[in-house]
Amino acid sequence: MDALVTCLVAAVAVLAVVVVVVVVRARRRPTGRPLGQPAEPPHGGPLRRLAPGDSVRIREREYAVSATIRLVEGDWSWVQHLLDDDSGTRHRLSVEDGPELELVFWTPEPGATVTPGAPTIELGRRRYTWAETGQARYTATGETELPSTGTMRYHDYQSGGSARLSFEAYGEEGWRVARGDLLDPADLTIRPPRA
């Protein structure tokens, strides 16, 4: 008799735990979209929708979005917006909306003589450490001087908390070198084109 009571108490306890788990998961499930559909990116949605013709204020400077390059590598995707200013320098704003939003403002280094591949690289009195390497497919819109689709190889390096170094090669071209600064979303103001 004691074994039967012990067995019933254990079964009721297991059933209670299962019910609690089901209720907690049901309450955590996002609403407003069907199961299996991806959620809208939590942070970078407006930045990912920037398009040629828009303008962006980064800190105290205004930039015109002249092109957008969308990149895909496996399950990962990110966007690069090409930005023009009144100095004639073409910058990039990369938007990676993974577990956390990462915004990097890139400035080209056309005179750099360094090449990628080493575990560390020194440029401009700063030492950068290798972070990642890969190859992505891209789709370009706007004034890019690139074919509208193709592949891009990259090597990314980091220094300290916010400094970045990037090597990119589109198609069969040589490496483009750029230094980057990690941005806070508060550093940006988006202005859509005037109607």
Coordinates of N, CA, C and O in Angstrom, one line a residue:
M1 N 0.8 -1.2 0.0 CA 0.0 0.0 0.0 C 0.9 1.3 0.0 O 0.6 2.2 -0.7
D2 N 1.9 1.3 0.8 CA 2.8 2.4 0.9 C 3.5 2.7 -0.5 O 3.7 3.8 -0.9
A3 N 3.8 1.6 -1.2 CA 4.5 1.7 -2.5 C 3.5 2.4 -3.5 O 3.9 3.2 -4.3
L4 N 2.2 2.0 -3.4 CA 1.2 2.5 -4.3 C 1.0 4.0 -4.1 O 1.0 4.8 -5.0
V5 N 1.0 4.4 -2.8 CA 0.8 5.9 -2.4 C 2.0 6.7 -2.9 O 1.9 7.7 -3.5
T6 N 3.2 6.1 -2.7 CA 4.5 6.8 -3.1 C 4.5 7.0 -4.6 O 4.9 8.0 -5.1
C7 N 4.1 5.9 -5.3 CA 4.0 6.0 -6.8 C 3.0 7.0 -7.3 O 3.3 7.8 -8.2
L8 N 1.8 7.1 -6.6 CA 0.8 8.1 -7.0 C 1.3 9.5 -6.7 O 1.1 10.4 -7.5
V9 N 2.0 9.7 -5.6 CA 2.5 11.0 -5.2 C 3.5 11.5 -6.2 O 3.6 12.6 -6.7
A10 N 4.4 10.6 -6.6 CA 5.5 10.9 -7.6 C 4.9 11.2 -9.0 O 5.3 12.2 -9.6
A11 N 3.8 10.5 -9.4 CA 3.2 10.7 -10.7 C 2.5 12.1 -10.6 O 2.6 12.8 -11.6
V12 N 1.8 12.4 -9.5 CA 1.2 13.7 -9.4 C 2.2 14.9 -9.5 O 2.0 15.9 -10.1
A13 N 3.4 14.7 -8.8 CA 4.4 15.7 -8.8 C 5.0 15.9 -10.2 O 5.2 17.0 -10.6
V14 N 5.2 14.8 -10.9 CA 5.7 14.9 -12.3 C 4.7 15.6 -13.2 O 5.1 16.5 -14.0
L15 N 3.5 15.3 -13.1 CA 2.4 15.9 -13.8 C 2.3 17.4 -13.5 O 2.2 18.2 -14.4
A16 N 2.5 17.8 -12.3 CA 2.5 19.2 -11.9 C 3.6 19.9 -12.5 O 3.5 21.1 -13.0
V17 N 4.8 19.3 -12.5 CA 6.0 20.0 -13.1 C 5.7 20.2 -14.6 O 6.0 21.2 -15.2
V18 N 5.2 19.2 -15.3 CA 4.9 19.2 -16.7 C 3.9 20.4 -17.0 O 4.1 21.2 -18.0
V19 N 2.9 20.5 -16.2 CA 1.9 21.5 -16.4 C 2.5 22.9 -16.2 O 2.3 23.8 -17.0
V20 N 3.4 23.1 -15.2 CA 4.0 24.4 -15.0 C 4.9 24.7 -16.2 O 4.9 25.9 -16.7
V21 N 5.7 23.8 -16.7 CA 6.6 24.0 -17.8 C 5.7 24.4 -19.1 O 6.1 25.4 -19.8
V22 N 4.7 23.8 -19.4 CA 3.8 24.1 -20.5 C 3.2 25.5 -20.4 O 3.2 26.3 -21.3
V23 N 2.7 25.8 -19.2 CA 2.2 27.1 -19.0 C 3.2 28.2 -19.1 O 3.0 29.3 -19.8
V24 N 4.4 28.0 -18.6 CA 5.5 29.0 -18.7 C 5.9 29.2 -20.1 O 6.0 30.3 -20.6
R25 N 6.1 28.2 -20.9 CA 6.4 28.3 -22.3 C 5.3 28.9 -23.1 O 5.6 29.7 -24.0
A26 N 4.1 28.6 -22.8 CA 3.0 29.3 -23.5 C 2.9 30.8 -23.3 O 2.7 31.5 -24.2
R27 N 3.3 31.2 -22.1 CA 3.3 32.6 -21.8 C 4.4 33.3 -22.4 O 4.4 34.5 -22.7
R28 N 5.6 32.6 -22.6 CA 6.8 33.3 -23.2 C 6.7 33.3 -24.7 O 7.4 34.1 -25.3
R29 N 5.8 32.5 -25.3 CA 5.7 32.5 -26.8 C 5.3 33.8 -27.3 O 4.3 34.4 -26.9
P30 N 6.0 34.4 -28.3 CA 5.6 35.7 -28.8 C 4.3 35.6 -29.5 O 4.0 34.6 -30.1
T31 N 3.5 36.6 -29.4 CA 2.2 36.7 -30.1 C 2.3 37.6 -31.3 O 3.2 38.3 -31.5
G32 N 1.3 37.5 -32.1 CA 1.2 38.4 -33.3 C 1.8 37.9 -34.5 O 1.9 38.6 -35.5
R33 N 2.4 36.7 -34.5 CA 2.9 36.1 -35.7 C 2.7 34.6 -35.7 O 2.7 34.0 -34.6
P34 N 2.5 34.0 -36.8 CA 2.3 32.5 -36.8 C 3.6 31.8 -36.4 O 4.7 32.3 -36.6
L35 N 3.5 30.6 -35.8 CA 4.6 29.8 -35.4 C 5.4 29.5 -36.6 O 4.9 29.3 -37.7
G36 N 6.8 29.5 -36.5 CA 7.6 29.2 -37.6 C 8.0 30.4 -38.5 O 8.8 30.3 -39.3
Q37 N 7.3 31.6 -38.3 CA 7.7 32.8 -39.0 C 8.7 33.6 -38.3 O 8.6 33.7 -37.1
P38 N 9.7 34.1 -39.0 CA 10.7 34.9 -38.3 C 10.2 36.2 -37.7 O 9.3 36.8 -38.4
A39 N 10.7 36.6 -36.6 CA 10.2 37.8 -36.0 C 10.9 39.0 -36.7 O 12.0 38.8 -37.3
E40 N 10.4 40.2 -36.7 CA 11.0 41.4 -37.2 C 12.3 41.6 -36.4 O 12.3 41.4 -35.1
P41 N 13.4 41.9 -37.0 CA 14.6 42.1 -36.2 C 14.4 43.1 -35.1 O 13.8 44.2 -35.3
P42 N 14.8 42.8 -33.9 CA 14.5 43.6 -32.7 C 15.1 45.0 -32.7 O 14.5 45.9 -32.2
H43 N 16.3 45.2 -33.2 CA 17.0 46.4 -33.1 C 17.2 47.1 -34.4 O 16.9 48.3 -34.6
G44 N 17.6 46.4 -35.4 CA 18.1 47.1 -36.6 C 17.2 47.2 -37.8 O 17.5 47.6 -38.9
G45 N 15.9 46.9 -37.5 CA 14.9 47.0 -38.6 C 15.0 48.2 -39.4 O 15.2 48.2 -40.7
P46 N 14.8 49.4 -38.9 CA 14.9 50.7 -39.7 C 16.2 50.8 -40.4 O 16.3 51.3 -41.5
L47 N 17.3 50.5 -39.7 CA 18.6 50.6 -40.3 C 18.8 49.6 -41.5 O 19.5 49.9 -42.5
R48 N 18.2 48.4 -41.4 CA 18.3 47.5 -42.5 C 17.5 47.9 -43.7 O 17.7 47.5 -44.8
R49 N 16.5 48.7 -43.4 CA 15.6 49.2 -44.5 C 16.1 50.5 -45.2 O 15.4 51.0 -46.0
L50 N 17.2 51.0 -44.7 CA 17.8 52.2 -45.4 C 17.9 51.9 -46.9 O 18.2 50.7 -47.2
A51 N 17.8 52.9 -47.7 CA 17.9 52.7 -49.1 C 18.6 53.9 -49.8 O 18.6 55.0 -49.2
P52 N 19.1 53.7 -51.0 CA 19.7 54.8 -51.7 C 18.7 56.0 -51.8 O 17.5 55.8 -52.0
G53 N 19.2 57.2 -51.5 CA 18.3 58.3 -51.5 C 18.0 58.8 -50.0 O 17.7 60.0 -49.8
D54 N 18.1 57.9 -49.1 CA 18.0 58.3 -47.7 C 19.2 59.1 -47.2 O 20.3 59.0 -47.9
S55 N 19.1 59.7 -46.1 CA 20.3 60.3 -45.5 C 20.4 59.9 -44.0 O 19.4 59.6 -43.4
V56 N 21.6 59.9 -43.5 CA 21.9 59.5 -42.2 C 22.8 60.5 -41.5 O 23.8 60.9 -42.1
R57 N 22.5 60.9 -40.3 CA 23.3 61.8 -39.5 C 24.0 60.9 -38.5 O 23.4 60.2 -37.7
I58 N 25.4 60.8 -38.6 CA 26.2 60.0 -37.7 C 27.0 61.0 -36.9 O 27.8 61.7 -37.4
R59 N 26.7 61.0 -35.6 CA 27.2 62.0 -34.7 C 26.9 63.4 -35.2 O 25.8 63.7 -35.3
E60 N 27.9 64.2 -35.6 CA 27.6 65.5 -36.1 C 27.7 65.7 -37.6 O 27.7 66.8 -38.1
R61 N 27.7 64.6 -38.3 CA 27.9 64.7 -39.8 C 26.8 64.0 -40.6 O 26.3 63.0 -40.2
E62 N 26.5 64.6 -41.7 CA 25.4 64.2 -42.6 C 26.0 63.3 -43.7 O 27.0 63.7 -44.3
Y63 N 25.4 62.2 -44.0 CA 25.8 61.3 -45.2 C 24.6 61.0 -46.0 O 23.5 60.7 -45.5
A64 N 24.8 60.9 -47.3 CA 23.8 60.4 -48.2 C 24.0 58.9 -48.5 O 25.1 58.5 -48.8
V65 N 22.9 58.1 -48.4 CA 23.0 56.7 -48.8 C 23.0 56.6 -50.3 O 22.0 56.9 -50.9
S66 N 24.1 56.2 -50.9 CA 24.2 56.1 -52.3 C 24.0 54.6 -52.8 O 23.7 54.4 -54.0
A67 N 24.2 53.6 -51.9 CA 24.0 52.3 -52.3 C 23.8 51.4 -51.1 O 24.2 51.8 -50.0
T68 N 23.3 50.2 -51.4 CA 23.1 49.2 -50.3 C 23.5 47.9 -50.8 O 23.2 47.5 -51.9
I69 N 24.3 47.2 -50.0 CA 24.8 45.8 -50.3 C 24.3 44.9 -49.3 O 24.5 45.0 -48.1
R70 N 23.5 43.9 -49.7 CA 22.9 42.9 -48.8 C 23.8 41.6 -48.9 O 24.0 41.1 -50.0
L71 N 24.3 41.1 -47.8 CA 25.2 39.9 -47.8 C 24.6 38.8 -47.1 O 23.9 39.0 -46.0
V72 N 24.8 37.6 -47.6 CA 24.3 36.3 -46.9 C 25.4 35.3 -46.9 O 26.1 35.1 -48.0
E73 N 25.7 34.8 -45.7 CA 26.6 33.7 -45.6 C 26.0 32.6 -44.7 O 25.8 32.8 -43.5
G74 N 25.6 31.5 -45.4 CA 24.9 30.5 -44.7 C 23.6 31.0 -44.1 O 22.8 31.6 -44.8
D75 N 23.4 30.9 -42.8 CA 22.1 31.4 -42.1 C 22.3 32.8 -41.7 O 21.4 33.4 -41.1
W76 N 23.5 33.4 -41.9 CA 23.8 34.7 -41.4 C 23.6 35.8 -42.5 O 24.0 35.5 -43.6
S77 N 23.1 36.9 -42.2 CA 23.0 38.0 -43.2 C 23.3 39.3 -42.5 O 23.1 39.5 -41.3
W78 N 23.7 40.3 -43.3 CA 24.0 41.6 -42.8 C 23.9 42.6 -44.0 O 23.8 42.2 -45.2
V79 N 23.9 43.9 -43.7 CA 23.7 44.9 -44.7 C 24.8 45.9 -44.6 O 25.3 46.2 -43.5
Q80 N 25.3 46.4 -45.7 CA 26.2 47.5 -45.7 C 25.7 48.6 -46.6 O 25.3 48.4 -47.7
H81 N 25.6 49.8 -46.0 CA 25.1 51.0 -46.7 C 26.3 51.8 -47.1 O 27.2 52.1 -46.2
L82 N 26.4 52.2 -48.4 CA 27.5 53.1 -48.8 C 27.1 54.5 -48.6 O 26.0 54.9 -49.0
L83 N 27.9 55.3 -47.9 CA 27.6 56.6 -47.5 C 28.5 57.6 -48.2 O 29.8 57.5 -48.1
D84 N 28.0 58.7 -48.8 CA 28.8 59.8 -49.3 C 28.6 61.0 -48.5 O 27.6 61.3 -48.0
D85 N 29.7 61.8 -48.4 CA 29.7 63.0 -47.7 C 30.2 64.1 -48.6 O 30.6 63.8 -49.8
D86 N 30.3 65.3 -48.2 CA 30.7 66.4 -49.0 C 32.3 66.4 -49.2 O 32.8 67.2 -50.0
S87 N 33.0 65.5 -48.6 CA 34.4 65.5 -48.8 C 34.8 64.6 -50.0 O 36.0 64.6 -50.4
G88 N 33.9 63.8 -50.5 CA 34.2 62.9 -51.6 C 34.6 61.5 -51.1 O 34.9 60.6 -51.9
T89 N 34.7 61.3 -49.8 CA 35.1 60.0 -49.3 C 33.8 59.1 -49.1 O 32.8 59.6 -48.7
R90 N 33.9 57.9 -49.6 CA 32.8 56.9 -49.5 C 33.0 56.0 -48.3 O 33.9 55.2 -48.2
H91 N 32.2 56.2 -47.3 CA 32.2 55.4 -46.1 C 31.2 54.3 -46.2 O 30.4 54.2 -47.1
R92 N 31.2 53.4 -45.2 CA 30.3 52.3 -45.2 C 29.7 52.3 -43.8 O 30.4 52.5 -42.8
L93 N 28.4 51.9 -43.7 CA 27.8 51.6 -42.4 C 27.3 50.2 -42.5 O 26.4 49.8 -43.3
S94 N 27.9 49.3 -41.7 CA 27.5 47.9 -41.6 C 26.5 47.7 -40.5 O 26.7 48.3 -39.4
V95 N 25.5 46.9 -40.8 CA 24.4 46.7 -39.8 C 24.3 45.1 -39.7 O 23.9 44.5 -40.6
E96 N 24.7 44.6 -38.5 CA 24.5 43.2 -38.2 C 23.5 43.1 -37.1 O 23.8 43.6 -36.0
D97 N 22.4 42.4 -37.4 CA 21.3 42.3 -36.4 C 21.2 40.9 -35.9 O 20.2 40.2 -36.2
G98 N 22.2 40.4 -35.2 CA 22.1 39.1 -34.7 C 21.6 39.1 -33.3 O 20.6 39.9 -33.0
P99 N 22.2 38.4 -32.3 CA 21.7 38.4 -30.9 C 21.7 39.8 -30.4 O 20.9 40.2 -29.6
E100 N 22.7 40.6 -30.8 CA 22.8 42.0 -30.5 C 23.1 42.8 -31.7 O 23.8 42.4 -32.7
L101 N 22.5 44.0 -31.8 CA 22.7 44.9 -32.9 C 24.2 45.4 -32.9 O 24.7 45.9 -31.9
E102 N 24.9 45.3 -34.1 CA 26.2 45.8 -34.2 C 26.3 46.8 -35.4 O 26.0 46.4 -36.5
L103 N 26.6 48.0 -35.1 CA 26.7 49.0 -36.1 C 28.2 49.4 -36.2 O 28.8 49.8 -35.2
V104 N 28.8 49.4 -37.4 CA 30.2 49.8 -37.6 C 30.2 50.9 -38.7 O 29.7 50.6 -39.8
F105 N 30.9 52.0 -38.4 CA 31.1 53.0 -39.4 C 32.5 52.8 -39.9 O 33.5 52.9 -39.2
W106 N 32.6 52.6 -41.3 CA 33.9 52.2 -41.9 C 34.4 53.4 -42.7 O 33.7 54.0 -43.5
T107 N 35.7 53.6 -42.6 CA 36.4 54.6 -43.4 C 37.5 53.9 -44.2 O 38.3 53.2 -43.7
P108 N 37.5 54.1 -45.6 CA 38.5 53.4 -46.4 C 39.9 53.8 -46.1 O 40.2 55.0 -45.7
E109 N 40.9 52.9 -46.3 CA 42.3 53.1 -46.1 C 43.0 52.7 -47.4 O 43.6 51.7 -47.5
P110 N 42.8 53.6 -48.5 CA 43.3 53.2 -49.8 C 44.8 53.0 -49.9 O 45.3 52.3 -50.7
G111 N 45.5 53.7 -49.0 CA 47.0 53.6 -49.1 C 47.6 52.5 -48.2 O 48.8 52.4 -48.2
A112 N 46.8 51.7 -47.6 CA 47.3 50.7 -46.6 C 48.0 49.6 -47.4 O 47.5 49.2 -48.5
T113 N 49.1 49.2 -46.9 CA 49.9 48.2 -47.6 C 49.8 46.8 -46.9 O 50.5 45.9 -47.3
V114 N 49.0 46.7 -45.8 CA 48.9 45.4 -45.1 C 47.9 44.5 -45.9 O 47.1 45.0 -46.7
T115 N 48.1 43.2 -45.7 CA 47.3 42.2 -46.3 C 46.7 41.3 -45.2 O 47.3 41.1 -44.1
P116 N 45.6 40.7 -45.5 CA 44.9 39.8 -44.4 C 45.6 38.5 -44.3 O 46.4 38.0 -45.2
G117 N 45.3 37.8 -43.2 CA 45.7 36.4 -43.0 C 46.5 36.2 -41.8 O 46.4 35.1 -41.2
A118 N 47.2 37.2 -41.3 CA 48.0 37.0 -40.1 C 47.1 37.1 -38.9 O 46.1 37.7 -38.9
P119 N 47.6 36.4 -37.8 CA 46.7 36.5 -36.5 C 46.6 37.9 -36.0 O 45.6 38.2 -35.4
T120 N 47.6 38.8 -36.2 CA 47.6 40.2 -35.8 C 48.1 41.0 -36.9 O 49.0 40.6 -37.6
I121 N 47.6 42.3 -37.0 CA 48.0 43.2 -38.0 C 48.2 44.6 -37.3 O 47.3 45.0 -36.5
E122 N 49.2 45.3 -37.6 CA 49.4 46.6 -37.1 C 49.2 47.6 -38.2 O 49.7 47.5 -39.3
L123 N 48.4 48.6 -37.9 CA 48.0 49.7 -38.8 C 47.7 51.0 -38.0 O 46.9 50.9 -37.1
G124 N 48.4 52.0 -38.4 CA 48.2 53.3 -37.7 C 48.4 53.3 -36.2 O 47.6 53.7 -35.4
R125 N 49.5 52.7 -35.8 CA 49.9 52.6 -34.4 C 48.9 51.8 -33.5 O 48.7 52.0 -32.3
R126 N 48.2 50.9 -34.2 CA 47.2 50.1 -33.4 C 47.4 48.7 -33.9 O 47.6 48.4 -35.1
R127 N 47.3 47.7 -32.9 CA 47.4 46.3 -33.2 C 46.0 45.7 -33.3 O 45.2 45.8 -32.3
Y128 N 45.6 45.0 -34.4 CA 44.3 44.4 -34.6 C 44.5 42.9 -34.5 O 45.5 42.3 -35.0
T129 N 43.6 42.2 -33.9 CA 43.6 40.7 -33.8 C 42.5 40.1 -34.6 O 41.4 40.6 -34.7
W130 N 42.8 39.0 -35.3 CA 41.9 38.4 -36.2 C 40.6 38.0 -35.5 O 40.7 37.5 -34.3
A131 N 39.5 38.2 -36.1 CA 38.2 37.9 -35.5 C 37.4 36.9 -36.3 O 36.9 35.9 -35.8
E132 N 37.3 37.1 -37.7 CA 36.6 36.1 -38.5 C 37.0 36.3 -39.9 O 37.5 37.3 -40.4
T133 N 36.8 35.2 -40.7 CA 37.0 35.1 -42.1 C 35.9 34.4 -42.8 O 35.3 33.5 -42.2
G134 N 35.5 34.8 -44.0 CA 34.5 34.1 -44.7 C 34.3 34.5 -46.1 O 35.0 35.4 -46.6
Q135 N 33.2 34.0 -46.7 CA 32.8 34.4 -48.0 C 31.3 34.5 -48.1 O 30.6 33.6 -47.5
A136 N 30.7 35.5 -48.6 CA 29.3 35.7 -48.7 C 28.8 36.0 -50.1 O 29.6 36.4 -50.9
R137 N 27.6 35.8 -50.3 CA 26.9 36.2 -51.6 C 26.4 37.6 -51.3 O 25.9 37.9 -50.2
Y138 N 26.4 38.4 -52.4 CA 25.8 39.8 -52.2 C 24.8 40.1 -53.3 O 24.9 39.6 -54.4
T139 N 24.0 41.1 -53.0 CA 23.1 41.7 -53.9 C 23.2 43.2 -53.7 O 23.1 43.7 -52.5
A140 N 23.6 44.0 -54.7 CA 23.8 45.4 -54.6 C 22.8 46.2 -55.3 O 22.3 45.8 -56.4
T141 N 22.4 47.3 -54.7 CA 21.5 48.3 -55.4 C 22.1 49.7 -55.2 O 22.7 50.0 -54.2
G142 N 21.9 50.5 -56.2 CA 22.5 51.9 -56.1 C 23.8 52.0 -56.8 O 24.2 51.1 -57.6
E143 N 24.6 53.0 -56.5 CA 25.8 53.3 -57.1 C 27.0 52.6 -56.4 O 27.6 53.2 -55.6
T144 N 27.2 51.4 -56.8 CA 28.3 50.6 -56.1 C 29.5 50.4 -56.9 O 30.6 50.0 -56.4
E145 N 29.5 50.5 -58.3 CA 30.5 50.1 -59.2 C 30.8 48.6 -59.1 O 31.9 48.2 -59.5
L146 N 29.8 47.8 -58.7 CA 29.9 46.4 -58.6 C 28.9 45.8 -59.5 O 27.8 46.4 -59.7
P147 N 29.0 44.5 -60.0 CA 27.9 43.8 -60.6 C 26.8 43.8 -59.5 O 27.0 43.8 -58.3
S148 N 25.5 43.6 -60.0 CA 24.4 43.6 -59.1 C 24.4 42.4 -58.1 O 23.8 42.5 -57.0
T149 N 25.0 41.3 -58.5 CA 25.1 40.1 -57.6 C 26.5 39.6 -57.8 O 27.2 39.8 -58.8
G150 N 26.9 38.8 -56.8 CA 28.2 38.2 -56.8 C 28.7 37.6 -55.5 O 27.8 37.4 -54.6
T151 N 30.0 37.4 -55.3 CA 30.5 37.0 -54.0 C 31.5 37.9 -53.5 O 32.1 38.7 -54.2
M152 N 31.7 37.9 -52.2 CA 32.6 38.8 -51.5 C 33.3 38.0 -50.4 O 32.7 37.2 -49.7
R153 N 34.7 38.1 -50.4 CA 35.5 37.4 -49.4 C 35.9 38.5 -48.4 O 36.0 39.7 -48.7
Y154 N 36.0 38.1 -47.1 CA 36.4 39.1 -46.1 C 37.3 38.5 -45.0 O 37.3 37.3 -44.8
H155 N 38.0 39.4 -44.4 CA 38.8 39.1 -43.2 C 38.5 40.2 -42.2 O 38.7 41.4 -42.6
D156 N 38.1 40.0 -41.0 CA 37.8 41.0 -40.0 C 38.7 40.9 -38.8 O 38.9 39.8 -38.3
Y157 N 39.1 42.0 -38.4 CA 40.0 42.1 -37.2 C 39.4 43.1 -36.2 O 38.6 44.0 -36.6
Q158 N 39.8 43.0 -34.9 CA 39.4 43.9 -33.9 C 40.5 44.4 -33.0 O 41.5 43.7 -32.9
S159 N 40.3 45.6 -32.4 CA 41.3 46.1 -31.5 C 40.6 46.8 -30.4 O 39.8 47.7 -30.6
G160 N 40.9 46.4 -29.1 CA 40.2 47.0 -28.0 C 38.7 46.7 -28.1 O 38.3 45.7 -28.7
G161 N 37.9 47.6 -27.5 CA 36.5 47.4 -27.5 C 35.7 47.8 -28.8 O 34.7 47.2 -29.2
S162 N 36.2 48.8 -29.5 CA 35.4 49.4 -30.6 C 36.1 49.5 -31.9 O 35.4 49.8 -32.9
A163 N 37.4 49.4 -32.0 CA 38.1 49.5 -33.2 C 38.0 48.3 -34.1 O 38.2 47.2 -33.6
R164 N 37.8 48.4 -35.4 CA 37.7 47.3 -36.3 C 38.6 47.6 -37.5 O 38.9 48.7 -37.9
L165 N 39.0 46.5 -38.2 CA 39.8 46.5 -39.4 C 39.2 45.5 -40.3 O 39.0 44.4 -39.9
S166 N 38.9 45.9 -41.6 CA 38.2 45.0 -42.5 C 39.0 44.9 -43.8 O 39.5 45.9 -44.3
F167 N 39.0 43.7 -44.4 CA 39.5 43.5 -45.7 C 38.4 42.8 -46.5 O 37.8 41.8 -46.0
E168 N 38.0 43.4 -47.6 CA 37.0 42.8 -48.5 C 37.4 42.8 -49.9 O 38.1 43.7 -50.4
A169 N 37.1 41.7 -50.6 CA 37.4 41.6 -52.0 C 36.1 41.1 -52.7 O 35.6 40.0 -52.4
Y170 N 35.6 41.9 -53.6 CA 34.4 41.5 -54.4 C 34.8 40.9 -55.7 O 35.6 41.4 -56.4
G171 N 34.2 39.7 -55.9 CA 34.5 39.0 -57.2 C 36.0 38.7 -57.2 O 36.6 38.1 -56.2
E172 N 36.7 39.0 -58.3 CA 38.1 38.7 -58.4 C 39.0 39.9 -58.1 O 40.2 39.9 -58.3
E173 N 38.4 41.0 -57.6 CA 39.2 42.2 -57.3 C 40.1 42.0 -56.1 O 40.0 41.1 -55.4
G174 N 41.1 43.0 -55.9 CA 42.0 42.9 -54.8 C 41.3 43.4 -53.5 O 40.1 43.8 -53.5
W175 N 42.0 43.4 -52.4 CA 41.5 43.7 -51.1 C 41.2 45.2 -51.0 O 42.1 46.0 -51.4
R176 N 40.1 45.5 -50.4 CA 39.7 46.9 -50.0 C 39.9 46.9 -48.5 O 39.4 46.0 -47.8
V177 N 40.7 47.8 -48.0 CA 41.0 47.9 -46.6 C 40.2 49.1 -46.0 O 40.2 50.2 -46.6
A178 N 39.6 48.9 -44.8 CA 38.9 50.0 -44.1 C 39.1 49.8 -42.6 O 39.1 48.7 -42.1
R179 N 39.1 50.9 -41.9 CA 39.1 50.9 -40.5 C 37.7 51.3 -40.0 O 37.0 52.1 -40.6
G180 N 37.3 50.7 -38.9 CA 35.9 50.9 -38.5 C 35.8 51.3 -37.0 O 36.7 50.9 -36.2
D181 N 34.7 51.9 -36.7 CA 34.4 52.3 -35.3 C 33.0 51.8 -35.0 O 32.1 52.1 -35.7
L182 N 32.9 51.1 -33.9 CA 31.7 50.6 -33.4 C 30.8 51.8 -33.0 O 31.3 52.7 -32.3
L183 N 29.5 51.8 -33.4 CA 28.6 52.9 -33.0 C 27.6 52.4 -32.1 O 27.2 51.3 -32.1
D184 N 27.1 53.4 -31.3 CA 25.9 53.2 -30.5 C 24.7 53.6 -31.4 O 24.8 54.6 -32.1
P185 N 23.5 52.9 -31.4 CA 22.4 53.4 -32.2 C 22.0 54.8 -31.9 O 21.5 55.5 -32.8
A186 N 22.3 55.4 -30.7 CA 22.0 56.7 -30.4 C 22.8 57.7 -31.2 O 22.5 58.9 -31.3
D187 N 23.9 57.2 -31.8 CA 24.8 58.1 -32.7 C 24.2 58.4 -34.0 O 24.7 59.2 -34.8
L188 N 23.1 57.7 -34.4 CA 22.5 57.8 -35.7 C 21.1 58.4 -35.7 O 20.3 58.2 -34.9
T189 N 20.9 59.2 -36.8 CA 19.5 59.7 -37.0 C 19.3 59.5 -38.5 O 20.1 59.9 -39.4
I190 N 18.1 58.8 -38.8 CA 17.8 58.5 -40.2 C 16.8 59.5 -40.7 O 15.8 59.8 -40.1
R191 N 17.1 59.9 -42.0 CA 16.2 60.8 -42.6 C 15.8 60.3 -43.9 O 16.6 60.1 -44.8
P192 N 14.5 59.9 -44.1 CA 14.0 59.4 -45.4 C 14.1 60.5 -46.5 O 14.2 61.7 -46.2
P193 N 14.1 60.1 -47.8 CA 14.1 61.1 -48.8 C 13.0 62.0 -48.8 O 11.9 61.7 -48.3
R194 N 13.2 63.3 -49.2 CA 12.1 64.3 -49.2 C 11.2 63.9 -50.3 O 11.6 63.6 -51.4
A195 N 9.9 64.1 -50.0 CA 8.8 63.8 -51.0 C 8.7 64.9 -52.0 O 9.0 66.0 -51.8

